[in-house]
Short mmCIF file of C-alpha atoms in Angstrom, two decimals:
data_model
loop_
_atom_site.label_atom_id
_atom_site.label_comp_id
_atom_site.label_asym_id
_atom_site.label_seq_id
_atom_site.Cartn_x
_atom_site.Cartn_y
_atom_site.Cartn_z
CA MET A 1 -56.33 -114.36 -79.23
CA ALA A 2 -57.84 -111.05 -78.80
CA GLY A 3 -56.56 -108.25 -81.18
CA THR A 4 -55.57 -110.50 -83.92
CA GLU A 5 -57.31 -110.05 -86.89
CA PHE A 6 -57.50 -113.74 -88.14
CA SER A 7 -58.20 -115.94 -85.19
CA GLU A 8 -57.79 -119.86 -85.68
CA GLU A 9 -58.32 -119.24 -89.17
CA PRO A 10 -57.85 -121.93 -91.86
CA THR A 11 -54.94 -122.53 -93.59
CA ILE A 12 -54.02 -124.43 -96.89
CA ARG A 13 -51.22 -126.73 -96.85
CA LEU A 14 -48.99 -126.00 -99.97
CA LYS A 15 -46.11 -128.43 -101.11
CA LEU A 16 -43.36 -126.34 -102.44
CA LEU A 17 -40.14 -127.82 -104.85
CA VAL A 18 -37.17 -125.20 -103.58
CA ASP A 19 -33.92 -125.02 -105.15
CA LYS A 20 -31.64 -125.05 -101.60
CA GLU A 21 -28.67 -123.27 -103.80
CA LYS A 22 -30.98 -120.54 -105.13
CA ASN A 23 -33.34 -120.45 -102.17
CA LYS A 24 -35.97 -120.18 -104.74
CA VAL A 25 -39.33 -121.86 -105.48
CA VAL A 26 -39.29 -124.10 -108.61
CA LEU A 27 -43.28 -125.05 -108.41
CA ALA A 28 -45.44 -125.68 -105.68
CA GLU A 29 -47.91 -128.52 -106.02
CA VAL A 30 -51.61 -127.71 -104.76
CA GLY A 31 -55.37 -128.55 -104.44
CA LYS A 32 -58.28 -127.07 -106.16
CA ASP A 33 -59.20 -124.44 -103.01
CA PHE A 34 -55.76 -122.67 -103.80
CA VAL A 35 -56.32 -122.48 -107.10
CA ASP A 36 -59.57 -120.72 -106.47
CA VAL A 37 -57.55 -118.32 -104.10
CA LEU A 38 -55.25 -117.69 -106.91
CA PHE A 39 -57.80 -117.16 -110.03
CA SER A 40 -59.79 -114.89 -107.45
CA PHE A 41 -57.07 -112.28 -107.23
CA LEU A 42 -57.71 -112.01 -110.99
CA ILE A 43 -61.51 -110.60 -110.53
CA LEU A 44 -61.00 -108.51 -107.29
CA PRO A 45 -61.57 -104.77 -108.73
CA ILE A 46 -58.41 -102.21 -108.61
CA GLY A 47 -59.62 -100.30 -105.91
CA THR A 48 -60.29 -103.46 -103.64
CA ILE A 49 -56.66 -104.55 -103.93
CA VAL A 50 -55.13 -100.95 -103.35
CA ARG A 51 -57.58 -100.79 -100.02
CA PHE A 52 -56.18 -104.48 -99.28
CA LEU A 53 -52.74 -104.00 -99.71
CA GLN A 54 -52.97 -100.79 -97.60
CA LYS A 55 -54.65 -102.44 -94.85
CA HIS A 56 -52.25 -105.73 -94.91
CA HIS A 57 -49.14 -103.36 -94.45
CA HIS A 58 -50.82 -100.98 -91.69
CA ASN A 59 -51.68 -104.53 -89.83
CA GLN A 60 -48.10 -105.95 -90.23
CA LYS A 61 -46.83 -102.49 -89.09
CA SER A 62 -44.38 -102.51 -92.03
CA PRO A 63 -42.18 -99.58 -92.13
CA ALA A 64 -42.08 -99.96 -96.15
CA ALA A 65 -45.17 -98.64 -97.90
CA ALA A 66 -47.48 -100.54 -99.60
CA THR A 67 -46.68 -101.54 -103.07
CA LYS A 68 -48.24 -99.03 -105.37
CA ILE A 69 -50.20 -100.25 -108.48
CA GLY A 70 -49.21 -97.58 -110.70
CA CYS A 71 -51.25 -94.59 -110.28
CA PHE A 72 -54.24 -96.40 -108.92
CA ASN A 73 -53.13 -95.69 -105.42
CA ASN A 74 -53.81 -91.77 -106.25
CA LEU A 75 -57.16 -92.64 -107.82
CA TYR A 76 -58.29 -94.46 -104.74
CA LYS A 77 -56.70 -91.34 -102.69
CA SER A 78 -58.73 -88.88 -104.75
CA VAL A 79 -62.04 -90.73 -103.86
CA VAL A 80 -61.13 -90.68 -100.16
CA ASP A 81 -60.31 -87.28 -100.04
CA MET A 82 -63.20 -85.81 -101.87
CA SER A 83 -66.36 -84.95 -99.99
CA ASN A 84 -69.57 -87.08 -100.32
CA ASP A 85 -70.87 -83.48 -101.71
CA ASP A 86 -68.91 -83.84 -104.54
CA PHE A 87 -70.98 -87.34 -105.65
CA LEU A 88 -74.15 -87.56 -107.29
CA THR A 89 -74.87 -89.18 -103.74
CA GLU A 90 -73.25 -90.67 -100.87
CA ALA A 91 -73.78 -94.31 -102.70
CA CYS A 92 -71.21 -93.27 -105.56
CA LYS A 93 -68.67 -92.44 -103.18
CA HIS A 94 -68.87 -96.05 -101.57
CA ILE A 95 -68.94 -98.10 -104.43
CA LEU A 96 -65.68 -96.59 -105.56
CA LEU A 97 -64.14 -97.06 -101.79
CA TYR A 98 -65.79 -100.66 -101.75
CA PRO A 99 -66.20 -101.82 -105.10
CA MET A 100 -68.33 -104.90 -105.96
CA HIS A 101 -67.59 -107.51 -108.22
CA VAL A 102 -69.84 -110.48 -109.81
CA LYS A 103 -68.56 -113.02 -107.86
CA VAL A 104 -68.73 -111.97 -104.33
CA SER A 105 -71.31 -114.19 -103.40
CA GLN A 106 -69.57 -117.31 -104.78
CA CYS A 107 -66.13 -116.53 -103.24
CA LYS A 108 -67.39 -116.17 -99.83
CA ARG A 109 -67.18 -119.47 -100.05
CA LEU A 110 -63.58 -119.56 -100.57
CA LYS A 111 -61.41 -121.45 -97.95
CA LEU A 112 -59.13 -118.77 -97.75
CA ASN A 113 -61.36 -115.17 -98.67
CA ILE A 114 -59.51 -112.26 -98.23
CA ASP A 115 -62.29 -109.74 -99.54
CA ASP A 116 -64.34 -108.63 -97.02
CA THR A 117 -66.64 -106.62 -99.27
CA PRO A 118 -69.96 -107.17 -98.05
CA ILE A 119 -72.50 -109.52 -100.52
CA LEU A 120 -74.92 -107.35 -102.24
CA LYS A 121 -78.06 -106.82 -100.63
CA TYR A 122 -81.78 -105.77 -102.14
CA TYR A 123 -83.97 -103.17 -101.01
CA ARG A 124 -87.22 -101.62 -102.00
CA CYS A 125 -89.78 -98.90 -100.75
CA PRO A 126 -91.84 -99.81 -97.71
CA ASP A 127 -94.48 -98.37 -98.94
CA LEU A 128 -94.55 -100.49 -102.23
CA GLY A 129 -98.27 -101.88 -102.99
CA ASN A 130 -99.54 -99.51 -100.41
CA SER A 131 -98.82 -96.07 -102.55
CA GLN A 132 -99.34 -95.19 -106.20
CA SER A 133 -96.51 -92.66 -106.33
CA CYS A 134 -93.75 -95.41 -105.66
CA SER A 135 -91.30 -96.41 -107.97
CA LYS A 136 -91.40 -100.31 -109.25
CA ALA A 137 -87.51 -100.18 -108.18
CA TYR A 138 -85.09 -101.96 -106.04
CA SER A 139 -81.83 -100.93 -104.91
CA ASN A 140 -78.43 -102.04 -103.23
CA PHE A 141 -78.43 -99.20 -101.16
CA TYR A 142 -80.78 -98.18 -98.23
CA SER A 143 -79.73 -94.41 -98.42
CA LEU A 144 -81.33 -94.34 -101.69
CA LYS A 145 -84.83 -92.43 -101.62
CA CYS A 146 -88.16 -93.85 -103.63
CA VAL A 147 -89.63 -91.19 -105.60
CA CYS A 148 -92.34 -91.11 -102.73
CA GLY A 149 -89.71 -89.79 -100.57
CA LYS A 150 -89.07 -92.90 -98.28
CA PHE A 151 -85.74 -94.69 -98.26
CA MET A 152 -85.48 -98.02 -100.04
CA LYS A 153 -85.28 -99.52 -96.60
CA GLN A 154 -87.42 -102.78 -97.06
CA GLU A 155 -85.01 -105.68 -97.67
CA ILE A 156 -85.84 -108.04 -99.97
CA ILE A 157 -84.44 -111.80 -99.19
CA ALA A 158 -82.67 -113.06 -102.28
CA ASN A 159 -82.83 -116.93 -103.05
CA GLU A 160 -79.31 -118.36 -102.94
CA GLY A 161 -79.85 -120.28 -106.35
CA VAL A 162 -77.70 -122.55 -108.09
CA ARG A 163 -74.60 -123.29 -106.42
CA GLU A 164 -71.83 -123.66 -108.99
CA GLU A 165 -68.26 -124.15 -109.14
CA ILE A 166 -66.49 -121.00 -108.13
CA PHE A 167 -63.69 -121.37 -110.59
CA VAL A 168 -62.19 -124.70 -111.20
CA SER A 169 -64.42 -127.86 -110.96
CA ASP A 170 -61.81 -130.86 -110.97
CA ASN A 171 -60.94 -131.82 -107.51
CA LYS A 172 -57.50 -132.49 -108.45
CA SER A 173 -53.75 -131.40 -107.82
CA PHE A 174 -52.42 -128.72 -109.53
CA ILE A 175 -48.75 -127.17 -110.51
CA ILE A 176 -48.17 -124.13 -110.34
CA SER A 177 -44.54 -122.45 -111.58
CA ASP A 178 -42.71 -119.48 -109.96
CA ASN A 179 -43.85 -117.27 -112.81
CA MET A 180 -47.79 -118.51 -112.18
CA LYS A 181 -48.39 -121.15 -114.67
CA VAL A 182 -51.16 -123.23 -113.58
CA GLY A 183 -51.77 -126.56 -115.02
CA PHE A 184 -53.07 -130.38 -113.79
CA SER A 185 -50.54 -132.21 -111.90
CA SER A 186 -48.81 -135.03 -113.53
CA ILE A 187 -44.77 -136.06 -113.41
CA SER A 188 -44.40 -134.75 -116.93
CA LEU A 189 -45.65 -131.37 -116.71
CA ALA A 190 -43.30 -131.39 -113.67
CA LEU A 191 -40.27 -132.26 -115.42
CA LYS A 192 -41.17 -130.41 -118.02
CA THR A 193 -41.02 -126.88 -115.91
CA ILE A 194 -38.06 -128.16 -113.82
CA ARG A 195 -36.24 -128.24 -117.07
CA GLU A 196 -37.37 -125.15 -118.61
CA LEU A 197 -36.49 -123.37 -115.42
CA GLY A 198 -32.73 -124.57 -116.22
CA HIS A 199 -32.44 -127.02 -113.20
CA THR A 200 -30.42 -130.18 -113.95
CA ASP A 201 -29.20 -131.61 -110.97
CA LEU A 202 -32.65 -132.90 -109.12
CA ASP A 203 -30.64 -133.54 -105.94
CA LYS A 204 -30.40 -129.82 -105.22
CA LEU A 205 -34.07 -129.86 -104.85
CA ASP A 206 -36.02 -130.04 -101.63
CA GLU A 207 -39.58 -130.69 -100.58
CA MET A 208 -41.07 -128.05 -98.30
CA LEU A 209 -44.43 -127.69 -96.77
CA VAL A 210 -46.10 -124.33 -96.08
CA ASP A 211 -49.77 -123.71 -94.37
CA VAL A 212 -51.19 -120.54 -95.94
CA GLY A 213 -53.39 -118.42 -94.14
CA HIS A 214 -54.60 -114.78 -94.64
CA LYS A 215 -51.50 -113.21 -94.16
CA GLU A 216 -49.56 -115.39 -96.54
CA VAL A 217 -52.50 -114.93 -99.08
CA LEU A 218 -52.16 -110.90 -98.82
CA ALA A 219 -48.40 -111.14 -99.21
CA LEU A 220 -48.73 -113.13 -102.53
CA LEU A 221 -51.04 -110.86 -103.55
CA GLU A 222 -48.43 -108.08 -103.19
CA CYS A 223 -45.69 -110.28 -104.64
CA LEU A 224 -48.10 -110.75 -107.68
CA LEU A 225 -48.38 -107.25 -108.60
CA SER A 226 -44.73 -106.46 -107.94
CA SER A 227 -42.30 -109.45 -108.72
CA ASP A 228 -41.70 -111.58 -111.55
CA THR A 229 -40.90 -114.59 -108.88
CA PRO A 230 -44.30 -114.51 -106.32
CA LEU A 231 -43.98 -117.83 -105.03
CA THR A 232 -40.34 -117.23 -103.92
CA ASP A 233 -40.63 -113.53 -102.81
CA ALA A 234 -44.14 -114.54 -100.79
CA PHE A 235 -42.94 -118.08 -98.84
CA LEU A 236 -39.06 -117.63 -98.85
CA MET A 237 -39.26 -114.22 -98.01
CA LYS A 238 -36.37 -113.32 -100.80
CA ARG A 239 -38.11 -109.88 -102.26
CA SER A 240 -36.19 -109.89 -105.12
CA SER A 241 -38.84 -107.57 -106.65
CA CYS A 242 -39.39 -106.24 -110.01
CA ILE A 243 -41.38 -102.71 -110.79
CA ILE A 244 -44.25 -102.62 -112.65
CA THR A 245 -43.27 -100.73 -116.14
CA LYS A 246 -44.82 -99.34 -119.10
CA THR A 247 -43.39 -100.55 -122.47
CA PRO A 248 -41.91 -98.20 -125.41
CA ASN A 249 -44.99 -98.37 -127.67
CA MET A 250 -47.61 -96.51 -125.44
CA ALA A 251 -49.50 -93.77 -127.71
CA SER A 252 -47.41 -90.14 -127.42
CA LEU A 253 -48.76 -86.94 -126.86
CA ALA A 254 -48.58 -86.41 -130.60
CA ALA A 255 -50.45 -89.66 -131.48
CA LEU A 256 -53.09 -88.53 -129.13
CA GLN A 257 -53.53 -85.22 -130.95
CA ASP A 258 -53.28 -86.60 -134.36
CA GLY A 259 -56.00 -89.44 -133.74
CA GLY A 260 -58.16 -86.99 -132.51
CA LYS A 261 -58.07 -85.17 -135.71
CA GLU A 262 -57.88 -87.51 -138.64
CA GLU A 263 -60.83 -88.80 -138.87
CA GLU A 264 -64.50 -88.51 -137.35
CA SER A 265 -65.84 -91.59 -135.29
CA ASN A 266 -69.33 -92.46 -134.39
CA GLU A 267 -68.14 -93.93 -131.11
CA GLN A 268 -68.33 -92.32 -127.82
CA GLN A 269 -65.40 -89.60 -127.18
CA LEU A 270 -64.35 -87.36 -124.45
CA SER A 271 -62.40 -84.03 -124.77
CA VAL A 272 -59.49 -83.23 -122.16
CA THR A 273 -57.66 -80.04 -122.08
CA LEU A 274 -54.09 -80.87 -121.78
CA PHE A 275 -51.75 -78.41 -120.19
CA VAL A 276 -48.18 -78.75 -121.26
CA ARG A 277 -44.79 -77.72 -120.70
CA LYS A 278 -43.13 -76.10 -123.29
CA GLN A 279 -40.06 -77.46 -122.70
CA ASP A 280 -40.22 -80.82 -122.92
CA LYS A 281 -44.04 -81.24 -123.50
CA LYS A 282 -44.57 -83.06 -120.42
CA VAL A 283 -48.10 -83.26 -119.56
CA LEU A 284 -48.75 -81.29 -116.18
CA TYR A 285 -52.06 -81.79 -115.34
CA ALA A 286 -55.74 -82.31 -117.53
CA GLU A 287 -58.66 -80.22 -116.73
CA SER A 288 -62.04 -81.76 -117.78
CA GLY A 289 -65.50 -81.99 -116.78
CA GLN A 290 -67.33 -85.10 -114.96
CA ASP A 291 -67.69 -87.32 -117.91
CA PHE A 292 -63.79 -87.93 -118.10
CA VAL A 293 -63.13 -88.07 -114.27
CA ASP A 294 -66.36 -90.46 -114.15
CA LEU A 295 -64.07 -92.55 -116.68
CA LEU A 296 -61.02 -92.66 -114.31
CA LEU A 297 -62.88 -93.35 -111.11
CA ILE A 298 -64.49 -96.15 -112.66
CA PHE A 299 -61.30 -97.96 -112.91
CA LEU A 300 -61.29 -98.60 -109.49
CA ALA A 301 -64.30 -101.02 -109.86
CA VAL A 302 -62.79 -102.86 -113.20
CA PRO A 303 -61.11 -106.16 -111.87
CA LEU A 304 -57.68 -106.83 -112.26
CA GLU A 305 -58.20 -109.49 -115.32
CA LEU A 306 -59.71 -106.77 -117.20
CA VAL A 307 -57.44 -104.07 -116.78
CA TRP A 308 -54.47 -106.29 -117.71
CA GLY A 309 -56.61 -106.91 -120.81
CA ILE A 310 -57.08 -103.40 -121.54
CA SER A 311 -53.69 -102.48 -121.32
CA GLY A 312 -52.72 -105.05 -124.03
CA ASN A 313 -48.69 -105.21 -124.21
CA ASN A 314 -48.01 -101.88 -122.41
CA ILE A 315 -47.40 -103.37 -118.96
CA GLU A 316 -44.74 -105.86 -118.57
CA LEU A 317 -45.38 -108.06 -115.55
CA GLU A 318 -45.42 -111.83 -116.86
CA CYS A 319 -46.79 -113.33 -114.07
CA ILE A 320 -50.41 -111.87 -114.13
CA ASP A 321 -50.40 -112.71 -118.13
CA ASN A 322 -49.66 -116.49 -116.98
CA LEU A 323 -52.25 -116.20 -114.50
CA CYS A 324 -55.23 -114.73 -116.77
CA LYS A 325 -54.25 -117.86 -119.32
CA SER A 326 -54.46 -120.26 -116.55
CA LYS A 327 -57.71 -119.39 -115.51
CA LYS A 328 -59.43 -119.22 -118.65
CA SER A 329 -57.78 -122.56 -119.59
CA LEU A 330 -58.81 -124.27 -116.38
CA SER A 331 -62.33 -122.38 -115.56
CA SER A 332 -65.16 -124.84 -115.08
CA SER A 333 -66.38 -123.36 -118.30
CA GLN A 334 -66.13 -120.41 -120.73
CA ALA A 335 -69.49 -119.15 -119.10
CA THR A 336 -67.94 -119.14 -115.85
CA HIS A 337 -64.62 -117.11 -117.35
CA HIS A 338 -66.69 -114.65 -119.36
CA SER A 339 -68.98 -113.83 -116.41
CA SER A 340 -66.37 -112.97 -113.85
CA THR A 341 -64.52 -110.48 -116.21
CA MET A 342 -68.19 -108.66 -116.67
CA LEU A 343 -68.66 -105.27 -114.66
CA PRO A 344 -71.61 -105.41 -112.01
CA LEU A 345 -74.94 -103.11 -113.27
CA ASN A 346 -73.94 -100.22 -110.91
CA TYR A 347 -70.89 -99.63 -112.81
CA SER A 348 -72.56 -99.40 -116.25
CA PHE A 349 -71.51 -95.85 -117.15
CA GLN A 350 -68.36 -95.29 -119.22
CA ALA A 351 -68.29 -98.90 -120.22
CA PRO A 352 -68.80 -99.06 -123.44
CA LEU A 353 -66.07 -96.45 -123.81
CA LEU A 354 -63.44 -98.99 -122.11
CA GLY A 355 -64.88 -101.86 -124.37
CA ILE A 356 -66.10 -103.80 -121.36
CA SER A 357 -69.24 -105.85 -120.97
CA ARG A 358 -71.52 -105.19 -118.43
CA LYS A 359 -74.25 -107.28 -116.63
CA VAL A 360 -77.80 -107.27 -118.16
CA SER A 361 -80.23 -105.80 -115.93
CA ILE A 362 -83.06 -108.59 -115.06
CA PRO A 363 -86.31 -107.23 -113.67
CA TRP A 364 -86.87 -108.49 -109.90
CA SER A 365 -90.04 -109.77 -109.21
CA VAL A 366 -91.95 -109.24 -105.51
CA THR A 367 -95.25 -110.17 -104.32
CA ILE A 368 -96.85 -107.99 -102.38
CA ASN A 369 -100.90 -108.66 -101.21
CA TYR A 370 -101.21 -110.97 -103.87
CA GLN A 371 -99.90 -108.22 -106.35
CA ARG A 372 -96.61 -109.15 -108.75
CA TYR A 373 -94.32 -106.19 -109.22
CA ASP A 374 -91.47 -106.56 -111.50
CA LEU A 375 -88.64 -104.12 -110.16
CA LYS A 376 -85.87 -102.63 -112.38
CA LEU A 377 -82.61 -101.66 -110.41
CA MET A 378 -82.26 -97.85 -109.03
CA TYR A 379 -79.07 -97.07 -109.80
CA PRO A 380 -76.74 -95.40 -106.95
CA ASN A 381 -76.48 -92.00 -108.61
CA TYR A 382 -80.39 -91.46 -108.41
CA ASP A 383 -81.01 -88.50 -106.08
CA GLY A 384 -84.77 -88.59 -106.25
CA SER A 385 -84.05 -85.16 -108.35
CA GLY A 386 -86.46 -84.29 -111.50
CA GLU A 387 -83.31 -84.45 -113.57
CA SER A 388 -82.23 -87.51 -112.03
CA THR A 389 -83.00 -91.06 -113.92
CA ILE A 390 -83.90 -94.02 -111.74
CA HIS A 391 -82.95 -96.83 -114.39
CA SER A 392 -80.16 -95.51 -115.99
CA SER A 393 -76.60 -94.49 -115.22
CA SER A 394 -75.37 -91.05 -115.85
CA GLY A 395 -72.15 -90.72 -114.00
CA LEU A 396 -70.75 -90.92 -110.47
CA VAL A 397 -69.31 -87.06 -109.48
CA ARG A 398 -71.27 -83.85 -109.45
CA ARG A 399 -72.37 -82.11 -112.81
CA GLY A 400 -71.60 -78.80 -114.18
CA THR A 401 -67.81 -79.10 -112.02
CA THR A 402 -64.15 -78.42 -113.77
CA TYR A 403 -61.86 -81.14 -112.56
CA MET A 404 -57.70 -81.15 -112.51
CA ILE A 405 -56.09 -84.10 -112.80
CA SER A 406 -52.44 -84.24 -112.38
CA ASP A 407 -50.14 -86.46 -114.41
CA ASP A 408 -50.09 -89.09 -111.71
CA LEU A 409 -53.76 -89.23 -111.76
CA THR A 410 -54.48 -87.34 -108.41
CA ILE A 411 -58.30 -85.57 -109.04
CA SER A 412 -58.98 -82.37 -107.44
CA ALA A 413 -61.80 -79.35 -107.87
CA LYS A 414 -59.75 -77.09 -106.72
CA LYS A 415 -57.26 -74.73 -109.36
CA LEU A 416 -53.59 -75.80 -109.91
CA PHE A 417 -51.21 -73.08 -110.38
CA PHE A 418 -48.19 -72.53 -112.40
CA ASN A 419 -46.16 -70.45 -114.32
CA TYR A 420 -48.60 -70.10 -117.59
CA LEU A 421 -45.76 -68.53 -119.47
CA HIS A 422 -44.40 -71.97 -119.77
CA ILE A 423 -47.26 -74.23 -120.54
CA GLU A 424 -49.41 -74.66 -123.52
CA GLU A 425 -53.08 -75.57 -123.95
CA VAL A 426 -53.62 -78.72 -125.93
CA GLU A 427 -56.99 -80.28 -126.87
CA CYS A 428 -57.30 -84.19 -126.96
CA ARG A 429 -60.14 -86.45 -127.65
CA LEU A 430 -60.40 -90.01 -126.28
CA GLY A 431 -62.58 -92.64 -128.07
#
């Protein structure tokens, strides 16, 4: 049907075990295809999830606002509102609005793939091999310029390489509990799950078949981020949601100040000036240079699983934790699990400060007129100027600008106005 976003779409059939009295999903029996879809949620960058949920609510014409993922929605909107001139290059803004992940190509093979992020393409200068002044580099963006001044618009056709499993290799049945624990299907696991959830009368449980399409997958993703019973809320429309909350052991302002003064560290540190209301020590906004803003914006490219890992025990949402543990135990190999929790090369800046692994840069070999050239990655922030470096990533936003960051992580290069008689200035170091 014209105008329908997903016409004649594929579907995956699930078998749900439902408590009829409580109108609650106890568990689901699914195949490999659906488990791969579930695990793909964890490698989606936060910025992509924000964009998906906003688009989903718009397409559904839902009167309710899209689920907010902490302050990440504000970070994403800040990027949308910033002009291209606020960034080192147009590509720098693009990789935040449409962040990539390391398994984009593999996830295109998912039976239900909600990720519309384009597969990475590779470009070189069309004059490579004809001009000595050309940079021996490749780029993922044809909007970037070679050192010779020409756009990197000659596409390099990439080989598909070895076709590997997306996440799980066993073509078996799996059981998923309502709190997102995934395991191989067995009678013993099913009975154990039923007992743990307090169901003693099996006669009150009923089987229900559900055909899941793109719309249902997006609804499940939203429920995963906002509910402690995602299967029930997504497939029975119960919506008994909980809110993502911080736990009381989050670092205080005093701890941040003390941590910056007690000892010197050799690790990378960033300085931020906080403006705090004297009355209750509430942070009104922060003032910083480009490095701290780069650090905040890079979170839009960090996969959900890594954000969860960085947060430690500071966020209460059991379902994501259960799904992360299940993915780790059921992945076809530990190498597959580890590679899916890395940042792509284009996001290497500030990754060490976050303790995140990055993919290693591997030269790309091309042959032109019988001459072999080993090309290195041209980072998206290369603007062709003498101060810009082709093969190293130095950030996203323009240098020399002071940025204002509100307490809800709205970023602006404009000055915020407060009554300065009621606030105090506090220096903090982040490392």
